Short mmCIF file of C-alpha atoms in Angstrom, two decimals:
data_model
loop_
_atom_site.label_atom_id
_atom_site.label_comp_id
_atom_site.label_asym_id
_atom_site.label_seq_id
_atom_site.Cartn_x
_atom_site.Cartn_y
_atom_site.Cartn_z
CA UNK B 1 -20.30 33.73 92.35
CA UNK B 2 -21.82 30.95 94.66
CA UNK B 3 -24.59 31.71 96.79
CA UNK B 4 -23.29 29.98 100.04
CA UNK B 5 -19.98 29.60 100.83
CA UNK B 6 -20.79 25.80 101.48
CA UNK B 7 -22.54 24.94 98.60
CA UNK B 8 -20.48 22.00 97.80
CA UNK B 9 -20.95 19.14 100.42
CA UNK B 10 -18.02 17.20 99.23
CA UNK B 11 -16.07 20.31 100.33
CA UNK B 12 -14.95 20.97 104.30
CA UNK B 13 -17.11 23.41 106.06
CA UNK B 14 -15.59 26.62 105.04
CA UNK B 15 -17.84 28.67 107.35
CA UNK B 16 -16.65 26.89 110.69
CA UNK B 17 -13.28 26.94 110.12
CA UNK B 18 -13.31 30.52 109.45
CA UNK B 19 -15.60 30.58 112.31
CA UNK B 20 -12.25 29.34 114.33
CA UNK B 21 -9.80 31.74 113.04
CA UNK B 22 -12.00 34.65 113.86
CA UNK B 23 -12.37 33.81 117.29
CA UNK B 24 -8.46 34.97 117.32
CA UNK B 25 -7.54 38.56 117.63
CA UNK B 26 -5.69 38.86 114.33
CA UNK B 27 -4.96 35.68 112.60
CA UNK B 28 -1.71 35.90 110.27
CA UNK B 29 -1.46 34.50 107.30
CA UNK B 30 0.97 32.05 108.26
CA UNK B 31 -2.40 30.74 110.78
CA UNK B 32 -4.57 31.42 108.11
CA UNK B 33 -2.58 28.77 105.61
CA UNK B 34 -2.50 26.44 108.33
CA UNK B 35 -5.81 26.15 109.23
CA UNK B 36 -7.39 26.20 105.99
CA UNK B 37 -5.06 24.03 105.07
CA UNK B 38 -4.88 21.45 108.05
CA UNK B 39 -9.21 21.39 107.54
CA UNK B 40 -8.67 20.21 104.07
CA UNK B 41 -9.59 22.93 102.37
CA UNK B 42 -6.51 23.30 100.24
CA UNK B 43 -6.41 19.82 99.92
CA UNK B 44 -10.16 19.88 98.30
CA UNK B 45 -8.88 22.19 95.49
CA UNK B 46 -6.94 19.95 93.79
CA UNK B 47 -8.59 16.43 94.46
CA UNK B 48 -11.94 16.35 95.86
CA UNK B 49 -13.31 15.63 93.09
CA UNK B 50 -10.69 15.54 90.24
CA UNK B 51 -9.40 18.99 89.09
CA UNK B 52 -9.93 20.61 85.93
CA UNK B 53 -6.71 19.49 83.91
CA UNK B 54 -6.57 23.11 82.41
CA UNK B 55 -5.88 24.38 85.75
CA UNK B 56 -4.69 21.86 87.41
CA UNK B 57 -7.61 22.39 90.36
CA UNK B 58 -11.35 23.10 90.51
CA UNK B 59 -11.77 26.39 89.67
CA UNK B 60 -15.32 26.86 91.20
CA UNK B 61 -13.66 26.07 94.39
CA UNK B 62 -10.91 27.94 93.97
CA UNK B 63 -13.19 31.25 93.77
CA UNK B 64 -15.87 29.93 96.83
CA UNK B 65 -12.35 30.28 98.82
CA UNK B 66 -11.17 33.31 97.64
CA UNK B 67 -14.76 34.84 97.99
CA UNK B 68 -14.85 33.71 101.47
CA UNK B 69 -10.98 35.41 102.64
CA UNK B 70 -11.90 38.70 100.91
CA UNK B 71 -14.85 38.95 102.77
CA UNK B 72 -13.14 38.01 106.08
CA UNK B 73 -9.63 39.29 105.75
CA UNK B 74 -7.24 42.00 104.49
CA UNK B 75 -6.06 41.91 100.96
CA UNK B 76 -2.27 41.44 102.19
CA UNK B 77 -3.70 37.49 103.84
CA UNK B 78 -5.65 36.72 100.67
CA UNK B 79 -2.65 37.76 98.48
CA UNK B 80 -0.26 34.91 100.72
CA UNK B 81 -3.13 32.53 100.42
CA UNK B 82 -3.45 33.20 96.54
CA UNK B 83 0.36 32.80 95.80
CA UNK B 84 0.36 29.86 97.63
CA UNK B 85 -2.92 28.00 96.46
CA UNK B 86 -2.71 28.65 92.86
CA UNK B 87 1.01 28.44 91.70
CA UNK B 88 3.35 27.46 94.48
CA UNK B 89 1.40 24.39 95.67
CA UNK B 90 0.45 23.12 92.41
CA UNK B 91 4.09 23.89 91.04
CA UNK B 92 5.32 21.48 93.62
CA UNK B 93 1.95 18.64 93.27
CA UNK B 94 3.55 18.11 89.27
CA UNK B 95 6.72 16.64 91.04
CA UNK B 96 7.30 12.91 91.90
CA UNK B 97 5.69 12.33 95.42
CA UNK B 98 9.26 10.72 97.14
CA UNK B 99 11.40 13.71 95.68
CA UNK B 100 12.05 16.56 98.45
CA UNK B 101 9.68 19.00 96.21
CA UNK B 102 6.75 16.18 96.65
CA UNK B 103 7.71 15.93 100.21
CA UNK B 104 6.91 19.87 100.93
CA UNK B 105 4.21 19.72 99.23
CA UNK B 106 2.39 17.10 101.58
CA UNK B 107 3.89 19.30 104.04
CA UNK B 108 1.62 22.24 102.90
CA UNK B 109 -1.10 21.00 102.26
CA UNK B 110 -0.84 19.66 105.90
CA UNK B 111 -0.66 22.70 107.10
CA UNK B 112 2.80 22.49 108.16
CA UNK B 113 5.02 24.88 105.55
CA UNK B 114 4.30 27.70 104.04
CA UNK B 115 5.28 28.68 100.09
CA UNK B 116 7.00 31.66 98.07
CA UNK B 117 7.20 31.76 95.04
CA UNK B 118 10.17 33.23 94.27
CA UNK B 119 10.44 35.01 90.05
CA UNK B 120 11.16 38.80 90.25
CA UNK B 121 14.34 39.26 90.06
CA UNK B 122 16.35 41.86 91.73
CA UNK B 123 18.55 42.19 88.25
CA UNK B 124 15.92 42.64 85.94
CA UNK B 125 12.55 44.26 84.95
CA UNK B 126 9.45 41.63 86.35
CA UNK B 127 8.14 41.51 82.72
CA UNK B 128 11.59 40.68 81.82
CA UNK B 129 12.21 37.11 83.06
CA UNK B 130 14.64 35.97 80.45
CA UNK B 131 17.00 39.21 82.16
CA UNK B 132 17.60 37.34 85.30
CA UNK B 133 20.68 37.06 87.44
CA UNK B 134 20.27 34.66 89.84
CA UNK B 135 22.06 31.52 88.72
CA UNK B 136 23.07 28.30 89.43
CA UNK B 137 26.31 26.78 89.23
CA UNK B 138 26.86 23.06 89.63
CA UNK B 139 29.62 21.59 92.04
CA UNK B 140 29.58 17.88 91.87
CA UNK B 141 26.33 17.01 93.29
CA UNK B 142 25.30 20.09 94.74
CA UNK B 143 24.01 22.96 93.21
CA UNK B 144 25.18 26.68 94.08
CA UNK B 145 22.74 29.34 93.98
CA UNK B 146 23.72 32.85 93.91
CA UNK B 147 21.25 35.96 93.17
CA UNK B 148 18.50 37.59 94.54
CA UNK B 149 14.29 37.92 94.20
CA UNK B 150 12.46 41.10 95.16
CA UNK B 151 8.89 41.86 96.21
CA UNK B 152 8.09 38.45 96.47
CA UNK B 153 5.17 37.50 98.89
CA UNK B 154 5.69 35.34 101.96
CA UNK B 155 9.58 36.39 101.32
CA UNK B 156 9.47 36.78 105.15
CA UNK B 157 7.16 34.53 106.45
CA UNK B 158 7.76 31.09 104.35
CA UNK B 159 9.52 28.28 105.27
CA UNK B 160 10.23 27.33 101.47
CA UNK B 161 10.76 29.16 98.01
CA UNK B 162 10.13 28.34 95.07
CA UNK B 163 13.16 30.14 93.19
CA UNK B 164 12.99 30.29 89.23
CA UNK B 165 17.11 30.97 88.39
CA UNK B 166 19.46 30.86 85.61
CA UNK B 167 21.47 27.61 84.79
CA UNK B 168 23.41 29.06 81.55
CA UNK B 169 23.67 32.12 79.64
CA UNK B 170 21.21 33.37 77.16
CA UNK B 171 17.48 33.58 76.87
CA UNK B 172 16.24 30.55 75.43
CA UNK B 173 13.44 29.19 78.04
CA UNK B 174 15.96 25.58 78.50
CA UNK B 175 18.08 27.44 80.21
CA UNK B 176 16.17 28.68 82.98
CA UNK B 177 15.56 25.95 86.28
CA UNK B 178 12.83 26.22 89.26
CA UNK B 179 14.08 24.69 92.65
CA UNK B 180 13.20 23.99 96.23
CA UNK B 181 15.06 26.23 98.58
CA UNK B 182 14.66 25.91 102.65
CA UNK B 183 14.50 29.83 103.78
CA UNK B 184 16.52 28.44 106.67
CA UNK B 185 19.59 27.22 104.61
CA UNK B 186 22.64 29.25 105.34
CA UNK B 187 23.47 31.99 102.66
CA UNK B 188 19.57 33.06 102.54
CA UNK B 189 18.92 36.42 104.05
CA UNK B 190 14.73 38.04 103.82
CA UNK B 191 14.64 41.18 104.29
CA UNK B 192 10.96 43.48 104.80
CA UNK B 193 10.35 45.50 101.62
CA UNK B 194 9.64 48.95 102.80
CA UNK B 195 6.00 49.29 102.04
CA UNK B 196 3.58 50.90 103.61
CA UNK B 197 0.92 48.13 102.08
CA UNK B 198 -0.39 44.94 101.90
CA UNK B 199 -0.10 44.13 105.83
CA UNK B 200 0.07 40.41 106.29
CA UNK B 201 1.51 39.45 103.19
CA UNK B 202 5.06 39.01 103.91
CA UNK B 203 6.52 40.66 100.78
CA UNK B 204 10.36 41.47 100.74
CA UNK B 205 13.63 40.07 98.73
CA UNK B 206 15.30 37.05 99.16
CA UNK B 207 19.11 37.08 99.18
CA UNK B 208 21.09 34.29 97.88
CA UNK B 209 24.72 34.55 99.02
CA UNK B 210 26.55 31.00 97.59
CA UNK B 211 23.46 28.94 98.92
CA UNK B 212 24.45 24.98 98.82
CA UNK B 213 21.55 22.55 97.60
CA UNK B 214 21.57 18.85 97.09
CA UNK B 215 20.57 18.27 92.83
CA UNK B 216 17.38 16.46 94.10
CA UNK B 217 16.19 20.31 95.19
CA UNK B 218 15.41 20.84 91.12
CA UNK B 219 12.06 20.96 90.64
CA UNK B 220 11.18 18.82 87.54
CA UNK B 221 13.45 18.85 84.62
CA UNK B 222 16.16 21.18 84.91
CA UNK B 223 15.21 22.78 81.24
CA UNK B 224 11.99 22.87 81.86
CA UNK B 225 11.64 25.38 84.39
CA UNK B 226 10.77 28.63 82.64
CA UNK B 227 7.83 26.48 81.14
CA UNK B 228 6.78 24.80 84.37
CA UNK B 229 6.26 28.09 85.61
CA UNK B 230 4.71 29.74 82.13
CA UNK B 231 2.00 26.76 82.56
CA UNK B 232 1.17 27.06 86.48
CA UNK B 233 1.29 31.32 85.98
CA UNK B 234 -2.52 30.90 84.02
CA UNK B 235 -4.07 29.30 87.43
CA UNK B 236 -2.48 32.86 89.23
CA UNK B 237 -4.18 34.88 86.32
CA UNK B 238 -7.52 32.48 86.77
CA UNK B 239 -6.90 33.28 90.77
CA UNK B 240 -6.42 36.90 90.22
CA UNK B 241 -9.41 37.26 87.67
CA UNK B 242 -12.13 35.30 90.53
CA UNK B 243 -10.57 37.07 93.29
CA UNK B 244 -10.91 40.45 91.19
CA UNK B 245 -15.00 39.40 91.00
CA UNK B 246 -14.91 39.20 94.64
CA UNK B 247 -13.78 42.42 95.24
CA UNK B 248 -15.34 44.59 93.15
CA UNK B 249 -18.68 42.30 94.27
CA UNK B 250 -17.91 43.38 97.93
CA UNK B 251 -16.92 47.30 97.60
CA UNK B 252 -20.31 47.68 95.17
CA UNK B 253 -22.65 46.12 98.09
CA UNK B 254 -21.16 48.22 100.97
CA UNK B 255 -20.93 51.24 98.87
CA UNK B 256 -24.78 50.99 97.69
CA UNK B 257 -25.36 49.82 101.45
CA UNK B 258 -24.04 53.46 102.78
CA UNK B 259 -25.83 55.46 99.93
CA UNK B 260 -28.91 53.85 100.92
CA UNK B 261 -28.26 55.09 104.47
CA UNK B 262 -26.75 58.13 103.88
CA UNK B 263 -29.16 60.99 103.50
CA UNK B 264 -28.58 64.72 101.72
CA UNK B 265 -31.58 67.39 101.82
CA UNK B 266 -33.39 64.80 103.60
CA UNK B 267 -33.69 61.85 100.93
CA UNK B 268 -31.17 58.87 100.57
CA UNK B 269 -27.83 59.54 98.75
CA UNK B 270 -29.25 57.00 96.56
CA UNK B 271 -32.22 58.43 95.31
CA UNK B 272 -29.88 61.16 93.78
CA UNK B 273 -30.32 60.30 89.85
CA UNK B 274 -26.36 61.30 89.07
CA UNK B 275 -25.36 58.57 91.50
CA UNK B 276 -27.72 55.95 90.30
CA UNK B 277 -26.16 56.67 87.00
CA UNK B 278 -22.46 56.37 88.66
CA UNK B 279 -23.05 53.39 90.31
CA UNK B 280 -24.96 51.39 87.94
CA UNK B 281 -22.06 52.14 85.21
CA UNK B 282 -20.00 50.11 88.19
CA UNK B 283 -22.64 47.48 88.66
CA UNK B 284 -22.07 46.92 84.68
CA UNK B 285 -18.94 46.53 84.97
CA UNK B 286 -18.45 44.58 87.55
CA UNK B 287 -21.66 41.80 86.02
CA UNK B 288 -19.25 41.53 82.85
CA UNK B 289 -16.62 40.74 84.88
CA UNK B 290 -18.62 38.14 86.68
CA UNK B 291 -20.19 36.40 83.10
CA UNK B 292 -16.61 36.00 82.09
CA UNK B 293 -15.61 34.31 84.94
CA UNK B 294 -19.02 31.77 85.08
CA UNK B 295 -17.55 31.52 81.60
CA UNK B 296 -14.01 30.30 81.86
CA UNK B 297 -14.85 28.17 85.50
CA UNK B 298 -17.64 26.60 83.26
CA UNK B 299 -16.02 23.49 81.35
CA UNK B 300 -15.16 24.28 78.19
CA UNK B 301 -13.27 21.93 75.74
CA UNK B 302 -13.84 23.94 72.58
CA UNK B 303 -13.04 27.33 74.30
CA UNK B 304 -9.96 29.02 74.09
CA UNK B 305 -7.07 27.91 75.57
CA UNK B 306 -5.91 27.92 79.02
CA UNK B 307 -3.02 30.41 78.84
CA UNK B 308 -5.69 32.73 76.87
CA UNK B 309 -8.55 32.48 78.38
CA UNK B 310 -6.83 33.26 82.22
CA UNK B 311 -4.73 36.26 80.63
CA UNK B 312 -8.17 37.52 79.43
CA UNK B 313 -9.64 36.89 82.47
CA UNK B 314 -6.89 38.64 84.39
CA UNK B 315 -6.93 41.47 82.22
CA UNK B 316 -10.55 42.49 82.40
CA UNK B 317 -10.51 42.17 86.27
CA UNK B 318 -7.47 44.57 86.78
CA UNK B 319 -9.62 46.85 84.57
CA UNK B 320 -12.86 45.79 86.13
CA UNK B 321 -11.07 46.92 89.83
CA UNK B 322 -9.33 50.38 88.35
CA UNK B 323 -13.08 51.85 87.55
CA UNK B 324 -15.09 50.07 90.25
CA UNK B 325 -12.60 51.22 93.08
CA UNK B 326 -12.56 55.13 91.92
CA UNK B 327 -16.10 55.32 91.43
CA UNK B 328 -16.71 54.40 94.47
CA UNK B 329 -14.14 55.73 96.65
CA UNK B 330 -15.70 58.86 94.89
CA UNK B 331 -18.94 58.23 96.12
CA UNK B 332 -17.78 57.25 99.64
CA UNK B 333 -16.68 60.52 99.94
CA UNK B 334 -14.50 61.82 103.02
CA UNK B 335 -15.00 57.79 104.35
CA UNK B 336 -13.34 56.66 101.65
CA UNK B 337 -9.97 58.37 103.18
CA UNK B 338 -10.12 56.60 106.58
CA UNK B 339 -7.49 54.14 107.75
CA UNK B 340 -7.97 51.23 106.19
CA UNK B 341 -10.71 52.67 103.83
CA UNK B 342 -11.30 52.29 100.30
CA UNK B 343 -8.16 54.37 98.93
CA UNK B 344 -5.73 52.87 100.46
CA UNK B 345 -7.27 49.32 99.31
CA UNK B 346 -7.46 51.37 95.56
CA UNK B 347 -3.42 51.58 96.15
CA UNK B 348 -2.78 47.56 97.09
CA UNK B 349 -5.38 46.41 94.09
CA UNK B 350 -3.51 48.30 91.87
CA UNK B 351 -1.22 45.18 92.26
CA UNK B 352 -3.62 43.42 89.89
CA UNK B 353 -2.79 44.86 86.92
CA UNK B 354 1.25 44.26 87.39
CA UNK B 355 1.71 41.06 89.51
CA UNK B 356 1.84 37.51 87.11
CA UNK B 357 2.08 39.77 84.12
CA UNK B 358 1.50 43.57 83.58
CA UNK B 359 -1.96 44.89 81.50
CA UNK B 360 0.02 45.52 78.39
CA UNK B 361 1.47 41.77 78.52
CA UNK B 362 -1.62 39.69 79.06
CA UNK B 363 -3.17 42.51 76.11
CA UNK B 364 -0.40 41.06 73.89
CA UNK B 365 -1.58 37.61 74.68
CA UNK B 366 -5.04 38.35 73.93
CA UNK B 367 -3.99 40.31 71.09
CA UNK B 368 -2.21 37.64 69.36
CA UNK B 369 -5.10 35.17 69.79
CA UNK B 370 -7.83 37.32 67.99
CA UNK B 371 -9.01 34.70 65.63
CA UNK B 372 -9.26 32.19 68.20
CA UNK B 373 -11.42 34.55 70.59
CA UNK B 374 -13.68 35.73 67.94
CA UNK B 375 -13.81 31.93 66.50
CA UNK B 376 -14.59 31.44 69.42
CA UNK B 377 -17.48 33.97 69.82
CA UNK B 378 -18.97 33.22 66.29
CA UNK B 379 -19.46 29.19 67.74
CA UNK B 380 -21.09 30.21 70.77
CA UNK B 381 -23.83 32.00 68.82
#
């Protein structure tokens, strides 16, 4: 993890314009988009300098950001920065700059619009992509989209989606489309999912009732959608695995900070030797978690490849967050269960092991690239 938050001189200063949106009450993360995005921030990920190609940004960047929101805002305004930054934006940056998805996307990294990405369907399992119901139909020139998305962040706060739909029967991945769709065209409805977490996030279902789009709203090939989105979905899992480090980073300082204070029979919580134990089996955890990530930000043309290496990377941070969170919250003790304390963030970080691909999926992936991994390993040492 960097050291300073403005290590990189080439990138804006993140600490003053986070400086700005905390001298507002309580930025959303509509605001937050904007201004990180209107500094140049956003902008910096992708070409200040050139990105890694496997990722399609710099990833060291990437996680000084992330680092930087955990630390400064709920999980619910990281989570619509996230979606935004590391699939929906980039998604948008591999179409032609004069097309209408090129167009937004100068828009957002202006600051101007704000993204969803819009995949789980409302018809099928979220593993299950291939299941889908929301389709196109064509009509001439236009397109007719018909369907729905659930628990999709920014559902209710976006200006634009990013809607992955069916254009013919069957599961072959040609058959599947991504397009542009303005959440103010008629026939779109948002509605609030009824959650009690992840404040700030926007998450809900998006309705699609015979929405009309010109054919220049396809984004990229129409056959190549599924695989547009199978490519960009390792930068989320790369996102999700830094952001993960973060976390677990920031619960294991202000939990050792309070046993340190705390004091039973007189002496520190922390000089118990059963809690040193506890927490240092945390600490462990959490340092793997971190050597993997130095690992796959690091540039690494022999390693594994992209699609592996970020669904490993995902994988062992969803893990990494499970034990880290429960030992602590444990150790908090009766704190732990305060509004806003550490179990109800336990509850929204379970979303890391299900959102851009559930633990048994990105095991499978992992799984079925064993000799490359330990290859891999063998090369290294």
């Amino acid at each position: 993890m960097p050291e300073t938050l403005t290590a990189d001189p080439a990138a804006p200063d993140l600490d003053a314009v986070l400086a700005r949106l905390r001298t507002e009450p309580a930025p959303s993360a509509r605001t937050v988009w904007h201004t990180l995005a209107a500094s140049g921030t956003v902008g910096a990920l992708y070409d200040d300098p050139a990105p890694d190609t496997r990722w399609g940004l710099d990833p060291r960047r990437l996680r000084t950001v992330l680092t930087a929101l955990d630390t400064a805002f709920p999980l619910g305004t990281t989570l619509s920065f996230c979606v935004q930054a590391a699939t929906a934006l980039p998604l948008l940056r591999d179409a032609p700059p004069d097309s209408p998805a090129g167009h937004t996307a100068a828009q957002a990294l202006a600051g101007h619009a704000t993204l969803a990405l819009a995949v789980t369907d409302t018809a099928a399992a979220g593993s299950d992509l291939t299941a889908m119901d929301t389709r196109i139909e064509q009509e001439g020139g236009t397109l007719v989209l018909t369907g729905g998305k659930r628990w999709i962040v920014n559902a209710t706060t976006a200006d634009h989606a990013l809607v992955l739909a069916r254009r013919r029967p069957g599961d072959h991945f040609s058959h599947f489309c991504l397009l542009l769709v303005p959440l103010t065209a008629p026939g779109v409805r948002a509605e609030p999912a009824d959650t009690l977490w992840f404040d700030g996030a926007g998450i809900g279902s998006l309705h699609f009732d015979g929405v009309r789009l010109p054919a220049d709203h396809l984004i990229g090939s129409p056959s190549r959608g599924l695989a547009a989105f199978a490519r960009r979905i390792s930068t989320e899992r790369l996102a999700s695995g830094l952001w993960a480090d973060a976390l677990t980073s920031r619960v294991l300082t202000r939990t050792h900070r309070a046993l340190t204070r705390r004091r039973i029979a007189g002496a520190p919580q922390w000089d118990n030797a059963a809690v040193r134990q506890e927490f240092a089996a945390a600490l462990i955890d959490q340092q793997r978690l971190r050597a993997l990530c130095d690992t796959v930000c690091a540039p690494a043309p022999d390693g594994p490849p992209p699609a592996v290496a970020a669904a490993l990377l995902k994988a062992a941070g969803a893990d990494t967050l499970e034990r880290v969170l429960t030992l602590c919250a444990r150790l908090q003790g009766a704190e732990a269960f305060e509004r806003g304390g550490l179990h109800q963030l336990r509850t929204e970080a379970a979303m890391f092991g299900i959102a851009g691909g559930t633990g048994h999926t990105l095991r499978d992936v992992v799984a079925d690239h064993t000799e490359v991994l330990l290859d891999a390993r063998r090369t290294a040492s």
